[in-house]
Short mmCIF file of C-alpha atoms and ligand atoms in Angstrom, two decimals:
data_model
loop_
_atom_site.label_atom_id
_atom_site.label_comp_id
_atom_site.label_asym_id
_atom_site.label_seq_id
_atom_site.Cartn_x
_atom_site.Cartn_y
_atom_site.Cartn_z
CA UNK A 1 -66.67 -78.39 26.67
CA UNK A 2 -63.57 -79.40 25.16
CA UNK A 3 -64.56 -81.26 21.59
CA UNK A 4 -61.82 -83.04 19.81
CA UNK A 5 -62.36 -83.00 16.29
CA UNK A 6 -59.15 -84.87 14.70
CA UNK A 7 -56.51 -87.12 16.77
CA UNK A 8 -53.76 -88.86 15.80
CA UNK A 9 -53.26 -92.30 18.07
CA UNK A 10 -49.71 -94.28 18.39
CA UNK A 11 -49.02 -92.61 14.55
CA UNK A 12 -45.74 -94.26 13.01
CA UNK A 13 -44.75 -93.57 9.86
CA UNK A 14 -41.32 -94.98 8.84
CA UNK A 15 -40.41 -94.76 4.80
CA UNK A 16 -38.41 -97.00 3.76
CA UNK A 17 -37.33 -100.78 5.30
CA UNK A 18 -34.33 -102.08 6.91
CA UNK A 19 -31.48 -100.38 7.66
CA UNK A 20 -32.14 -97.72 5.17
CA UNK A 21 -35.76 -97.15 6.93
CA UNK A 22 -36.33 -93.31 8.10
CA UNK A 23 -38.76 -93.09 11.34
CA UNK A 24 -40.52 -89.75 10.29
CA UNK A 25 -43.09 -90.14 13.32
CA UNK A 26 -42.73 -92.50 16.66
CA UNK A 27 -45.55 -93.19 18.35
CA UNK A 28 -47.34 -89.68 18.38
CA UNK A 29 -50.10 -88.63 20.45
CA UNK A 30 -52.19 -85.85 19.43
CA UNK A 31 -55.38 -84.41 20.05
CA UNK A 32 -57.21 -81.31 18.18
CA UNK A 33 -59.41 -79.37 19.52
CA UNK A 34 -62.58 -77.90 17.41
CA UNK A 35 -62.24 -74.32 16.58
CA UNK A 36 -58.51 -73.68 17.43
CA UNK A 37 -55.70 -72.67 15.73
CA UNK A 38 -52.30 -75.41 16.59
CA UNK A 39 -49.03 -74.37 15.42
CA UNK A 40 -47.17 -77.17 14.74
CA UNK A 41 -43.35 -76.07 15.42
CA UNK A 42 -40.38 -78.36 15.10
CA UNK A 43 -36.90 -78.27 13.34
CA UNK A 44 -36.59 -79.02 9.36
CA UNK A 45 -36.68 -82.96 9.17
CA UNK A 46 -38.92 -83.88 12.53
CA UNK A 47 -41.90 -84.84 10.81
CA UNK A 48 -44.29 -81.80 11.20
CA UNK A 49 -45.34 -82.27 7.01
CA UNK A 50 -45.91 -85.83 7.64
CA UNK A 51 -47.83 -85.47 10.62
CA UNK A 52 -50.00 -83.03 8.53
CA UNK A 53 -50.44 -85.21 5.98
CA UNK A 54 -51.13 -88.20 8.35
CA UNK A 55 -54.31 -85.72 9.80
CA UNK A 56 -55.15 -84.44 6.75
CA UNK A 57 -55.90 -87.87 4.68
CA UNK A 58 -52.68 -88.18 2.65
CA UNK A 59 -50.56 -90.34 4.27
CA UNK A 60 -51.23 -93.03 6.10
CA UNK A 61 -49.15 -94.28 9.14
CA UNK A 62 -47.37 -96.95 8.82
CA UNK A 63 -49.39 -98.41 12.08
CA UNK A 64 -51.38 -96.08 14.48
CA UNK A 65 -55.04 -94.49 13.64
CA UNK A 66 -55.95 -91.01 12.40
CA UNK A 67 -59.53 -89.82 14.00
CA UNK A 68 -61.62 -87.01 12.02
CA UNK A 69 -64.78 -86.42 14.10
CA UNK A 70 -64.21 -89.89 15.74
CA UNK A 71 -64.09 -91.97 12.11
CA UNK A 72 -60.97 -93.96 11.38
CA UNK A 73 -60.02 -92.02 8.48
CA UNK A 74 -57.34 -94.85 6.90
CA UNK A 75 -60.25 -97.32 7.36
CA UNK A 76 -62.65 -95.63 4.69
CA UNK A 77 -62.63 -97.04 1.56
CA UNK A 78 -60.44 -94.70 -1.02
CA UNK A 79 -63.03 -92.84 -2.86
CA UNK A 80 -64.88 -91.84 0.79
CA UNK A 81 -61.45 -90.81 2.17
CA UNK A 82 -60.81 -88.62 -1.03
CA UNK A 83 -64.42 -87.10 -0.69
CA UNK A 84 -63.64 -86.27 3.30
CA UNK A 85 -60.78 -84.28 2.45
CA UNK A 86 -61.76 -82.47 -0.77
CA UNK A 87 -65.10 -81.46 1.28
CA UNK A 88 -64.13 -80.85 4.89
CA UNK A 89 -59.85 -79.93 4.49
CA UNK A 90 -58.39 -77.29 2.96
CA UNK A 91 -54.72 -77.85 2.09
CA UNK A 92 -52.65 -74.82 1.57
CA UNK A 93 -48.89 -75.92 1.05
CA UNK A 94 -45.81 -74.26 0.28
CA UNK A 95 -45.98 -74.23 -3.47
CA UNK A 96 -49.33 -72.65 -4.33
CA UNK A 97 -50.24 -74.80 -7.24
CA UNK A 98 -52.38 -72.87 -9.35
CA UNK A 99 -53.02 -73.40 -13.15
CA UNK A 100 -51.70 -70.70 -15.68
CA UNK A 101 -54.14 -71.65 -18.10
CA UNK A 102 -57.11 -70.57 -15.95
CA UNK A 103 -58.17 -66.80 -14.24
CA UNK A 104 -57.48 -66.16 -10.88
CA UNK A 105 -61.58 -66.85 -10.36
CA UNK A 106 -61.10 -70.26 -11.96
CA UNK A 107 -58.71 -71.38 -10.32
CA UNK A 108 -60.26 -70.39 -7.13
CA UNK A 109 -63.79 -71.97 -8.11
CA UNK A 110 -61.94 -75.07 -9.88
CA UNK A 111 -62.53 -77.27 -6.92
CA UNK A 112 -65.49 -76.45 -6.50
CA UNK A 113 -66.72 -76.73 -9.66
CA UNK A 114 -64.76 -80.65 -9.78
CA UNK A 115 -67.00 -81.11 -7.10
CA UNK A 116 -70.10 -80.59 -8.70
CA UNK A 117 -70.74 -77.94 -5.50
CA UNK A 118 -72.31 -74.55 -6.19
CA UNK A 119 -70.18 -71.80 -5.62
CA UNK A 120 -71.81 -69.17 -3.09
CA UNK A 121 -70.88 -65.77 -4.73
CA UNK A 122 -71.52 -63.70 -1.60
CA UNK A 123 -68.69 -65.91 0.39
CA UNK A 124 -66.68 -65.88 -2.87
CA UNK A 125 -67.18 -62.02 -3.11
CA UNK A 126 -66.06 -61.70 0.79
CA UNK A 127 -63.33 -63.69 0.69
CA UNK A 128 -61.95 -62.05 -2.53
CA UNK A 129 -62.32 -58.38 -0.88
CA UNK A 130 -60.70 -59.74 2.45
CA UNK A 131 -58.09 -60.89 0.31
CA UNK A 132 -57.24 -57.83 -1.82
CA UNK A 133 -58.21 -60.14 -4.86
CA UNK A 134 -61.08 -58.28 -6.22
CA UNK A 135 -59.22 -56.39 -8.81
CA UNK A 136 -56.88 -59.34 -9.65
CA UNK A 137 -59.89 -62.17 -10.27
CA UNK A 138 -59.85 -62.26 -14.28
CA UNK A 139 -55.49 -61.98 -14.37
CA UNK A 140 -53.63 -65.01 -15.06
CA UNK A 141 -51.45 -66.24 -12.16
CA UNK A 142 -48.33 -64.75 -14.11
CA UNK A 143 -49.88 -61.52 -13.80
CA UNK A 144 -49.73 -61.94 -9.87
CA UNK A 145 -47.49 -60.86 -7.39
CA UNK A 146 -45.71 -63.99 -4.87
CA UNK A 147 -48.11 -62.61 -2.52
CA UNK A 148 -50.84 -62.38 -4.59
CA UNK A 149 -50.08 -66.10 -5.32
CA UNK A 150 -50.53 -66.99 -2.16
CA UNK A 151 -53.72 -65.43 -1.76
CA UNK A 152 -55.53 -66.53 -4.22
CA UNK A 153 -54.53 -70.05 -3.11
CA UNK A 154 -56.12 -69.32 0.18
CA UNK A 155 -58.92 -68.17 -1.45
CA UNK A 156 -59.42 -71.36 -3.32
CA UNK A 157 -59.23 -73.41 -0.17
CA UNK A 158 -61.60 -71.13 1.59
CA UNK A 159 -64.30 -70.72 -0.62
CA UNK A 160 -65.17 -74.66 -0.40
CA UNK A 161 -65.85 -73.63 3.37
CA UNK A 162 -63.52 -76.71 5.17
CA UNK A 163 -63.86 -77.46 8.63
CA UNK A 164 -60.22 -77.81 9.27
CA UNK A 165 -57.68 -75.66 7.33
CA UNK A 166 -53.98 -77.18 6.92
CA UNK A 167 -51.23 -74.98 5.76
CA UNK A 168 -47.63 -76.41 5.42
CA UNK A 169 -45.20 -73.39 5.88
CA UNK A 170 -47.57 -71.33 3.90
CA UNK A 171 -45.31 -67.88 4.22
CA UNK A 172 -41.97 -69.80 3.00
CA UNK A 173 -42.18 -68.77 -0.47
CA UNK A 174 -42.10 -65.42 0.37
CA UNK A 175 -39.62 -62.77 1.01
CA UNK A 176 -39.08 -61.17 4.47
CA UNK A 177 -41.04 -58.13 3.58
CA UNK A 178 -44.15 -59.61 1.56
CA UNK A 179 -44.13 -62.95 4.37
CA UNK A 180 -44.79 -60.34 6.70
CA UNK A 181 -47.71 -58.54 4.89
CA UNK A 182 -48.87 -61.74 3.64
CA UNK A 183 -48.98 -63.15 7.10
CA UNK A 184 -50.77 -60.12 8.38
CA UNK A 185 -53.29 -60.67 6.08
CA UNK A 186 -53.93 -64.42 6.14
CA UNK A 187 -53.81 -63.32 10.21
CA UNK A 188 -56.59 -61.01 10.22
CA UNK A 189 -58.25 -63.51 7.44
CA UNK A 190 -58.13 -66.40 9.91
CA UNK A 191 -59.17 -64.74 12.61
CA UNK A 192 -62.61 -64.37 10.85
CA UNK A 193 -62.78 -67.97 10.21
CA UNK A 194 -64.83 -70.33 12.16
CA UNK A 195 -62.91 -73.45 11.71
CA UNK A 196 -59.95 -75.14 12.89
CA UNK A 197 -56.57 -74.41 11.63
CA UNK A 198 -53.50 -76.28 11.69
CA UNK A 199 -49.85 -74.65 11.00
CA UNK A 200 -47.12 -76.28 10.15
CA UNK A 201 -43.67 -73.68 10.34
CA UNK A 202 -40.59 -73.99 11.76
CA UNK A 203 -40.71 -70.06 12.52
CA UNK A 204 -41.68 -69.38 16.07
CA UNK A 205 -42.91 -65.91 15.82
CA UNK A 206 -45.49 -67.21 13.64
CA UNK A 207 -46.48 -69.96 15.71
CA UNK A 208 -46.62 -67.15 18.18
CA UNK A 209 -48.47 -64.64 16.14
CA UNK A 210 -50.77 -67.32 14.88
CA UNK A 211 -51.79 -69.46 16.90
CA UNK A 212 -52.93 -70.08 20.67
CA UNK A 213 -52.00 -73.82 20.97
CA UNK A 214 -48.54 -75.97 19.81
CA UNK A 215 -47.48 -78.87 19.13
CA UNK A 216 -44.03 -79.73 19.35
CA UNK A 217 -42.04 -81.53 16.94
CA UNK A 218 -38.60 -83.58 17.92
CA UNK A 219 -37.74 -86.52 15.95
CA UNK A 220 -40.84 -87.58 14.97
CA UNK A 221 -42.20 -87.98 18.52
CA UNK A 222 -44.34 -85.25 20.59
CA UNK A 223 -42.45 -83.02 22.97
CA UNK A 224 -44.70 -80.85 24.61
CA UNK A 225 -48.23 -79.79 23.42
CA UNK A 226 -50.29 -76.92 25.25
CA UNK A 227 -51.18 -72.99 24.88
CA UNK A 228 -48.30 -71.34 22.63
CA UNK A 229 -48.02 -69.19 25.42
CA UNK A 230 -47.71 -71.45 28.14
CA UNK A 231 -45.28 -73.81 26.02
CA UNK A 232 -43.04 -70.43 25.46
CA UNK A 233 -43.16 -69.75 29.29
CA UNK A 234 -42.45 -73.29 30.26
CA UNK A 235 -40.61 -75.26 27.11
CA UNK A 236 -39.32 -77.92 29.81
CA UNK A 237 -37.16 -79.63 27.71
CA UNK A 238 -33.63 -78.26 26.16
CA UNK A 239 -35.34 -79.02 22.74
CA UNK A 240 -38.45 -77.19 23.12
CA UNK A 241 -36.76 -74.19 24.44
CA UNK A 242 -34.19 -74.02 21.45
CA UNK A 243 -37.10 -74.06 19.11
CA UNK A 244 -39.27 -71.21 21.31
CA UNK A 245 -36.14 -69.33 20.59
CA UNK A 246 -34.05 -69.18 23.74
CA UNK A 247 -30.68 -68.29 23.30
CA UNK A 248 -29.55 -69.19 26.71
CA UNK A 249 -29.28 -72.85 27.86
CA UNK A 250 -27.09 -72.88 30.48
CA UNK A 251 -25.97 -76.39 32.33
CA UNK A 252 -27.08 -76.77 35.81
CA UNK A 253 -26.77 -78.51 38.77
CA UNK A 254 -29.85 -78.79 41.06
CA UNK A 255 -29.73 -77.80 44.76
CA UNK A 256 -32.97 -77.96 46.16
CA UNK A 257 -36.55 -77.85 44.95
CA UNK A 258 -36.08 -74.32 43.21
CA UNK A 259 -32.42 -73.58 43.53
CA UNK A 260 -30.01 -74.66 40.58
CA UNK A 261 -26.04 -74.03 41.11
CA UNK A 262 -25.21 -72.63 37.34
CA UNK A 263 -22.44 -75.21 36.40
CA UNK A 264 -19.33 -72.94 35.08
CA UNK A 265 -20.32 -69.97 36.60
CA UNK A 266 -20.02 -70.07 40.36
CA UNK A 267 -23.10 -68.88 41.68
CA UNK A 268 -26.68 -70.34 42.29
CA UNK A 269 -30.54 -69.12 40.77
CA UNK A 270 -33.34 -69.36 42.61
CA UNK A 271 -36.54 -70.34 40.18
CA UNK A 272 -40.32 -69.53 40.58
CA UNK A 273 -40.57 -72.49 38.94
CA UNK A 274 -40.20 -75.88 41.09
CA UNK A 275 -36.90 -77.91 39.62
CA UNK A 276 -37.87 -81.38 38.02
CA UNK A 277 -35.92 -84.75 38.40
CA UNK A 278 -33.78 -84.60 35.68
CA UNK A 279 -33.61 -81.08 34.94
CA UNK A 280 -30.20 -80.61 33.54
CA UNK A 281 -30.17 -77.10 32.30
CA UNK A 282 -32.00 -73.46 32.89
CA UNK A 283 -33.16 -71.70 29.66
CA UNK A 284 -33.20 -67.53 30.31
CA UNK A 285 -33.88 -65.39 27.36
CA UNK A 286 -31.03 -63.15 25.89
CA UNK A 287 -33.98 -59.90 26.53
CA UNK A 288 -34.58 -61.34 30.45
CA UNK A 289 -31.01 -60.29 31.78
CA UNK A 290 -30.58 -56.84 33.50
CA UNK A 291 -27.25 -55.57 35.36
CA UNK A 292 -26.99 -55.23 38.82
CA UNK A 293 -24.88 -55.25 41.82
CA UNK A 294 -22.69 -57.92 43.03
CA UNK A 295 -24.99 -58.78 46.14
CA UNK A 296 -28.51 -58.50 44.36
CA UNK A 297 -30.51 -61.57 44.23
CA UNK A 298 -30.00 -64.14 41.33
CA UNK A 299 -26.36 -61.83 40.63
CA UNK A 300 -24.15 -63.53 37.79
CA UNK A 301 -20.49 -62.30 37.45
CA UNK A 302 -20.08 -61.48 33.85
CA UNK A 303 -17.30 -60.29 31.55
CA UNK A 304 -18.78 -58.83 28.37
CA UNK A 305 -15.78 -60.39 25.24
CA UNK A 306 -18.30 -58.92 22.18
CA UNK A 307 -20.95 -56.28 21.42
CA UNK A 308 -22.65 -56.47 17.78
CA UNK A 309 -25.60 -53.75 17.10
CA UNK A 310 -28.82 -54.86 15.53
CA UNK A 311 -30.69 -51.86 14.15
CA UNK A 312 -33.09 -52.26 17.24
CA UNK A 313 -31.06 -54.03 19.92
CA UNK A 314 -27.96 -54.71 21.29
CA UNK A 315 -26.42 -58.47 21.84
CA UNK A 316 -23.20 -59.01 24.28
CA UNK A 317 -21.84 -61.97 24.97
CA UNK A 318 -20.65 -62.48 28.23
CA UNK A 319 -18.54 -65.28 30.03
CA UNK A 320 -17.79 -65.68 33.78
CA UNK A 321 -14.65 -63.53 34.74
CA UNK A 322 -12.85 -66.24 34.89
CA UNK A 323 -13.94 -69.34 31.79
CA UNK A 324 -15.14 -70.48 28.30
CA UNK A 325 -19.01 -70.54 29.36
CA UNK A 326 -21.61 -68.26 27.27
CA UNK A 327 -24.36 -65.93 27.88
CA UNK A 328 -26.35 -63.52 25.51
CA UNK A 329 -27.96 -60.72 26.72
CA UNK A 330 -30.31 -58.88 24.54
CA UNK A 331 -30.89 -54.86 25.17
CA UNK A 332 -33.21 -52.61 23.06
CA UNK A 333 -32.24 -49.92 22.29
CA UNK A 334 -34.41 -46.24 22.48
CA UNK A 335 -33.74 -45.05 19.31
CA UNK A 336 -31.05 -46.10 16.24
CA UNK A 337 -28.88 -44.17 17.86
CA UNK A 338 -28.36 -45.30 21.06
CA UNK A 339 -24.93 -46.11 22.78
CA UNK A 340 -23.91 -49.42 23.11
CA UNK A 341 -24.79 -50.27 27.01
CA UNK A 342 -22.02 -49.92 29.47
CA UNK A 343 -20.12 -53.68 29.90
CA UNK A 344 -21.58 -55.13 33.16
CA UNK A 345 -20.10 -56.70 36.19
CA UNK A 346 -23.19 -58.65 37.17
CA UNK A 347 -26.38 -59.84 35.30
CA UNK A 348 -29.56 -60.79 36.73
CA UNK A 349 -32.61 -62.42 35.54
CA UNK A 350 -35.84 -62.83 38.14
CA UNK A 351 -37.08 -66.29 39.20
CA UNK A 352 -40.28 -65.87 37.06
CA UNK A 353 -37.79 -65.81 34.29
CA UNK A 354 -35.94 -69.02 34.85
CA UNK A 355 -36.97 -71.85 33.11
CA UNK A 356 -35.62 -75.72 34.46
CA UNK A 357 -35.40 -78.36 31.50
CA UNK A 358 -34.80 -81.42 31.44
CA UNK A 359 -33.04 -83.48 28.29
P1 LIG B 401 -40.49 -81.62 8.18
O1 LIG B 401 -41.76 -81.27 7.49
O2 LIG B 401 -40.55 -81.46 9.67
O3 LIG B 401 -39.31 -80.90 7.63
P2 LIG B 401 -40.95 -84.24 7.01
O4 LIG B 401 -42.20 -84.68 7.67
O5 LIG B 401 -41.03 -83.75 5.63
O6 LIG B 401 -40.20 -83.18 7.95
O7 LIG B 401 -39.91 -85.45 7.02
C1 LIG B 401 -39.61 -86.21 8.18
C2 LIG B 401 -38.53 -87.22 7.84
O8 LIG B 401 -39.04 -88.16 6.90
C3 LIG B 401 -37.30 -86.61 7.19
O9 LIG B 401 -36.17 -87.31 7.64
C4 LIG B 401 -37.54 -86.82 5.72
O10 LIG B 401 -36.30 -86.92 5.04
C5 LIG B 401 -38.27 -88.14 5.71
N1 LIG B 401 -39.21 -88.25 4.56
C6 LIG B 401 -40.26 -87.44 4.31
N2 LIG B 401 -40.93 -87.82 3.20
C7 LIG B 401 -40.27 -88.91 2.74
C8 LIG B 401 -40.45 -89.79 1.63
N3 LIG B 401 -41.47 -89.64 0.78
N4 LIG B 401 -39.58 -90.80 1.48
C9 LIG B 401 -38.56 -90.99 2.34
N5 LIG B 401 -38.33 -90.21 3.40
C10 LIG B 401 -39.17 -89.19 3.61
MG1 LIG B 402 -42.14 -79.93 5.87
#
């Protein structure tokens, strides 16, 4: 059975009045299912750090209702709200917040211990070892690492066991290098835990990596919510795929229920997928592209105009032999070594991997 445990109804949040007035959310929709991990996923600006904060407690809308376990959160009085979230959310933002005065331990028991709630030593001693934080627990922060930062902020979310964890770009403080062991970590970490867990990022390999449903951010209003997977496999909107990370929207014309002519580049694609009303475009991913010849179903003419080599892959750019439109295609390479693939003619990409939006 499918149990909801927070939902956000109608939430609008505009800052600001008049003409200067910012509409950070419009009207959204969403429901949060017990024991799952949601990516929220959205460019910078669209509202995914106020809708956290709307679910989490901190913010209310501006008109709309916030539901944790069915209670109208914004309708408790202030002192019950701020008990809700201290005891059943854990916050982890971007900044990690902790006091240099205090030792990694104390700042990890500090809300706890504001609380007036025991500590439970055996979690704390778990968590800390998960964490690589054993060592590190009577350091100052100073003494830590960015990494190390981060998780001994987790940690000190953790160990007041919430029911729903909320972390706002938690990895963006990081380098490349420690985001990724960081990330690994906190991965593995999560995995373990019981609860629900809500992601904000704006990086889709970590929505990916992460977590098994999405929400989708656009302008404060809700663009497609399901499994991360199926969301990735079917964006269906221009929007959704640029933020799944397709590099290839190309303009279409429909034809028939799943035939699209490609506008610009004189020849038609034929699509597992059935072609909406409306659909205005086909995303195909730079990697989903392979030559072939001229008669071979789905065939594109191509001119390659530029090669770049990534240590791993290969990008070309092609355009029809004759016109200004665009395609990437993506190859990986075999080793560091390999030679750049030979230009092609034709490119093709199989109906499976043809994806109609609409916007
Ligand atoms: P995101 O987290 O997706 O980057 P935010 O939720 O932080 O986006 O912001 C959504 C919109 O609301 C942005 O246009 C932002 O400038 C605006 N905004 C956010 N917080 C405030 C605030 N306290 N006052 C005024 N505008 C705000
Ligand atoms: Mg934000």
């Amino acid at each position: 059975m499918r149990e909801i445990v927070l939902e956000a109804r109608a939430v609008t949040r505009t800052y600001g009045t008049g003409t200067g007035a910012t509409h950070a959310l419009r009207g959204v929709d969403v429901e949060i299912e017990q024991g799952r991990f949601t990516a929220i996923i959205g460019a910078s600006g669209c509202g995914k750090s106020t809708l956290l904060q709307a679910l989490g407690g901190l913010d209310a809308p501006t008109s709309g209702k916030v539901l944790l376990e069915g209670q109208d959160l914004y309708a408790l009085p202030d002192a019950a709200l701020a008990r809700l979230r201290r005891t059943r959310l854990g916050f982890v933002f971007q900044a990690f917040h902790l006091l240099p005065a205090y030792t990694v331990r104390d700042n990890i028991l500090l809300p706890l211990l504001l609380d007036k709630r025991e500590p439970d030593e055996e979690y704390l001693a778990l968590l800390t070892r998960q964490l690589g934080l054993t060592a590190l627990l009577q350091r100052q922060p100073t003494q830590l690492s960015g990494g190390q930062q981060q998780r001994a902020a987790l940690a000190r979310i953790l160990v007041g066991k919430p029911r729903i964890l909320m972390l706002d770009e938690p990895f963006s403080a990081l380098d490349s290098y420690l985001r990724e062991e960081v990330e690994g970590e906190v991965g593995s970490l999560l995995a373990s835990f019981a609860g629900t867990a809500l992601l904000v990022t704006h990086n889709r390999d970590e929505a990916y990596r992460l977590c098994k449903e999405m929400i989708v951010l656009n302008e404060g209003q809700v663009l497609r919510t399901g499994s991360t997977k199926a969301v990735f496999a079917d964006p269906q909107s221009i929007a959704a795929a640029r933020l799944t990370g397709c590099k290839n929207i190309l303009p279409c014309t429909p034809l028939d229920s799943h035939t699209v002519r490609l506008d610009g580049w004189n020849t038609t694609l034929r699509l597992a997928l059935p072609v909406p009303a409306g659909c205005t475009a086909v995303g195909i991913r730079a990697h989903d592209f392979t030559p072939c010849a001229a008669d071979a179903p789905n065939a594109i003419p191509v001119k390659a105009v530029s090669t770049s080599e990534n240590p791993f892959d290969w990008n070309l750019i092609c355009t029809p032999p004759e016109g200004t439109a665009q395609l990437w295609w993506k190859v990986s390479k075999k080793s560091l070594c390999s030679a750049a693939p030979a230009a092609p003619q034709y490119l093709c990409a199989a109906p499976e991997s043809i994806m109609p939006l609409k916007g």
